[in-house]
Every structure is written in C-alpha cells, then in structure tokens.
mmCIF file of C-alpha atoms in Angstrom:
data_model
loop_
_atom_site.group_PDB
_atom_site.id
_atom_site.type_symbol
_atom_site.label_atom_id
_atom_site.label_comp_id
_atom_site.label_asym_id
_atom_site.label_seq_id
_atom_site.Cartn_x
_atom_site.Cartn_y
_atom_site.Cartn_z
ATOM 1 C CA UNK A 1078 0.000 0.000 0.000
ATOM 2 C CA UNK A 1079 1.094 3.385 -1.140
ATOM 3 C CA UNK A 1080 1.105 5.851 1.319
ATOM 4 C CA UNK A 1081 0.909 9.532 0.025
ATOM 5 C CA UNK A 1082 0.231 13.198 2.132
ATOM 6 C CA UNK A 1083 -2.813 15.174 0.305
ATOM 7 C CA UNK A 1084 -4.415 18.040 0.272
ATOM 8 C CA UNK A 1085 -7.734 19.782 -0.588
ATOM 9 C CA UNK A 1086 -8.484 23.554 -0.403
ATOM 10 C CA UNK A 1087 -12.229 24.124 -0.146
ATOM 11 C CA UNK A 1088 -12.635 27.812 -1.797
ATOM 12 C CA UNK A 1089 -16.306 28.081 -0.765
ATOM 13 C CA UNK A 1090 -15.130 27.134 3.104
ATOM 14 C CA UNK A 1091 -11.222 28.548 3.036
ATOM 15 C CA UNK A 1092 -11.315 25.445 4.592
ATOM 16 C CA UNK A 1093 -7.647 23.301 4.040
ATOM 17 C CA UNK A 1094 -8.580 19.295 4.470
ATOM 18 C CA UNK A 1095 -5.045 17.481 5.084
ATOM 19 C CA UNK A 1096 -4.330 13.596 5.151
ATOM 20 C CA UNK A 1097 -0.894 13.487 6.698
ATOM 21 C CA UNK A 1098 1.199 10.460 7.112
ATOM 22 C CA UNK A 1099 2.977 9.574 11.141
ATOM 23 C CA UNK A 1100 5.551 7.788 11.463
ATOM 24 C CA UNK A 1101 5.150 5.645 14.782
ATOM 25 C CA UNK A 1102 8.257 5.306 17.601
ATOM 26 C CA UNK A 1103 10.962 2.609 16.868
ATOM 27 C CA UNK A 1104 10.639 -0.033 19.720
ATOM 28 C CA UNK A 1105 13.984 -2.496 20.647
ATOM 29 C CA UNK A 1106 13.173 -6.263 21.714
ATOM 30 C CA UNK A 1107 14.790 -6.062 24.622
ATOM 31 C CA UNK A 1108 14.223 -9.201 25.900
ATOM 32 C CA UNK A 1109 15.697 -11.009 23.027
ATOM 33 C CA UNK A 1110 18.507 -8.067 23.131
ATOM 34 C CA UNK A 1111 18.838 -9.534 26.593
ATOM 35 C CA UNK A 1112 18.895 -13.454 26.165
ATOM 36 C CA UNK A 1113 20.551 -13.514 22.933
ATOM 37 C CA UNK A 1114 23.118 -10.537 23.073
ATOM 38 C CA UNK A 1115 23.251 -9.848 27.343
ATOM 39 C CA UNK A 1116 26.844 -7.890 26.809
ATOM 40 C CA UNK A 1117 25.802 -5.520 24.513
ATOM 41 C CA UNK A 1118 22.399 -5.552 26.608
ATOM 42 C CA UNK A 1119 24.326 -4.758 29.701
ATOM 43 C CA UNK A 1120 26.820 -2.319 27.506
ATOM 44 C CA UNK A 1121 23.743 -0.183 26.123
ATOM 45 C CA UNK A 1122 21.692 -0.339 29.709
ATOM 46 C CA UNK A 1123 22.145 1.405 33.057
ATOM 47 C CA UNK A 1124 20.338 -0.517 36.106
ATOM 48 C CA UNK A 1125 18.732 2.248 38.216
ATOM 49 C CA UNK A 1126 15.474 0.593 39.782
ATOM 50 C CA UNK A 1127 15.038 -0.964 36.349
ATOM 51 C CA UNK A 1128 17.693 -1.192 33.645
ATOM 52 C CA UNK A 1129 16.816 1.132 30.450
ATOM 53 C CA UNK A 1130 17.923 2.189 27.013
ATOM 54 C CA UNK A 1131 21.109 4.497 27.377
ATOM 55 C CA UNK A 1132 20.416 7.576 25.077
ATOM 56 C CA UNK A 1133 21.474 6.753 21.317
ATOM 57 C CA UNK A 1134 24.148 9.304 20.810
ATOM 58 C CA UNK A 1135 25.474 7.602 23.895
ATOM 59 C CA UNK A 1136 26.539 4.549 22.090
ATOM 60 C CA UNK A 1137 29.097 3.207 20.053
ATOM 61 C CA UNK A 1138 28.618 2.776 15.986
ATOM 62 C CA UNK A 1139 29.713 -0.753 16.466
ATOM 63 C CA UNK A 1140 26.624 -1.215 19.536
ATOM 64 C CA UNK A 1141 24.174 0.593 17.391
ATOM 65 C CA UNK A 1142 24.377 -1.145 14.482
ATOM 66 C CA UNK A 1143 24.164 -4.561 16.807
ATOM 67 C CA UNK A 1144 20.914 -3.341 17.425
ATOM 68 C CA UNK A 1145 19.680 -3.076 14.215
ATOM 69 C CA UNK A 1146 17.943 -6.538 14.377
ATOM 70 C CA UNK A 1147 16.167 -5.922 17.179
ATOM 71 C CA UNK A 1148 14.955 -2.674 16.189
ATOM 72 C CA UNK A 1149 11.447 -3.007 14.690
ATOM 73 C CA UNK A 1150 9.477 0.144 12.595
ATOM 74 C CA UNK A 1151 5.805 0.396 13.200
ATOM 75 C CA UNK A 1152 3.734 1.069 9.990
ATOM 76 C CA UNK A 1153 3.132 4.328 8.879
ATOM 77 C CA UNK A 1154 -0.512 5.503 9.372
ATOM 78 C CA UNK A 1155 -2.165 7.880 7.861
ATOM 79 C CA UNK A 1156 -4.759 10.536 9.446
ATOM 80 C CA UNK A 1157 -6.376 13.599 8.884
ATOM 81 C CA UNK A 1158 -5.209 16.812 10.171
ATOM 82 C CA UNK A 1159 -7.796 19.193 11.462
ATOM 83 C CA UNK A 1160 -9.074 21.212 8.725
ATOM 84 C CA UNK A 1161 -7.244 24.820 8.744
ATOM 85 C CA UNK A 1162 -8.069 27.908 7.482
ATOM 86 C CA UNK A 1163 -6.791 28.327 3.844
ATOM 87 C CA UNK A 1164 -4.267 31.194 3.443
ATOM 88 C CA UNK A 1165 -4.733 33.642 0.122
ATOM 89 C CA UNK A 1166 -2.119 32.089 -2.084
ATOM 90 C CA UNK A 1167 -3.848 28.488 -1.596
ATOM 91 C CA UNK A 1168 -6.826 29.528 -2.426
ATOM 92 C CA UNK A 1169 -5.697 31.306 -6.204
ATOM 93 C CA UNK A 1170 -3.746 28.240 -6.934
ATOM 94 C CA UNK A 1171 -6.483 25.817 -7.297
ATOM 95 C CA UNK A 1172 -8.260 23.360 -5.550
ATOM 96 C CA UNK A 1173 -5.830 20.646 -4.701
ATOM 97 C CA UNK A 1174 -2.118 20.473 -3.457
ATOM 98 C CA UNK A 1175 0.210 17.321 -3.596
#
C-alpha cells in the first residue's frame, strides 16, 4: 500500500482538508537483546530501579548497528489533520495540493 500526504483547499469554506502520514516510535526487543546478546544488553543499559535504554548518541557505531535486528518500525498511518483555514495564495492556486 502506497502511502501519500494530500491536500484539498475548499474555496467556498477557506477550509484546508489534510491527510498526513505519522511515522510511529521505533521499539527495541529487549528481551531477546537480553537473552541472545546480554553484553551488549548490559553495555547499552544502566540498572537504576530498572535497567533502560542508554540515550542513542550515547553509544558506540559498532553497539548501534548490533541493534539493528532488534529494532522493529511500526507502519506508517495515515490521518487527517484538522481542517485549517486556507491562506490567500492556496486559495488562487487551485483546488488541490500534492
């Protein structure tokens, strides 16, 4: 599935109707970080109460790209942004954008 940003000016509203696409957060499987790799788990963690993810311009190139297996994208999504008001130049260049 093709996911694509658009755009449609309403001239009789001045009304701007957006689909825009987010990105979700990268998540790390820590747990198989931690039984499969547990140096580089204990390397990139710091035990407080809890150990957690040191920040990633903490780390090493070499421990990042370790962690590329275990670092999974979610989907990209795509939802509509509230409708905004349209400014001038929108509304002289036609109806659509994108």
């Amino acid at each position: 599935m093709s996911l694509k940003e658009f755009s449609y000016i309403n001239r009789e509203t001045g009304q701007v109707f957006q689909r825009i696409i987010a990105e979700g957060t990268p998540t790390l499987d820590d747990d198989g970080l931690a039984e499969e790799q547990p140096g580089l788990w204990e390397a990139i963690t710091e035990e407080v109460t809890v150990r957690k993810l040191k920040p990633l311009d903490e780390l090493t190139a070499e421990q990042v790209a370790a962690l590329e297996p275990y670092i999974t994208m979610p989907k990209p999504q795509t939802r509509l942004a509230a409708p905004r008001k349209a400014k001038p130049e929108e509304l002289e260049h036609g109806t659509y954008d994108n």
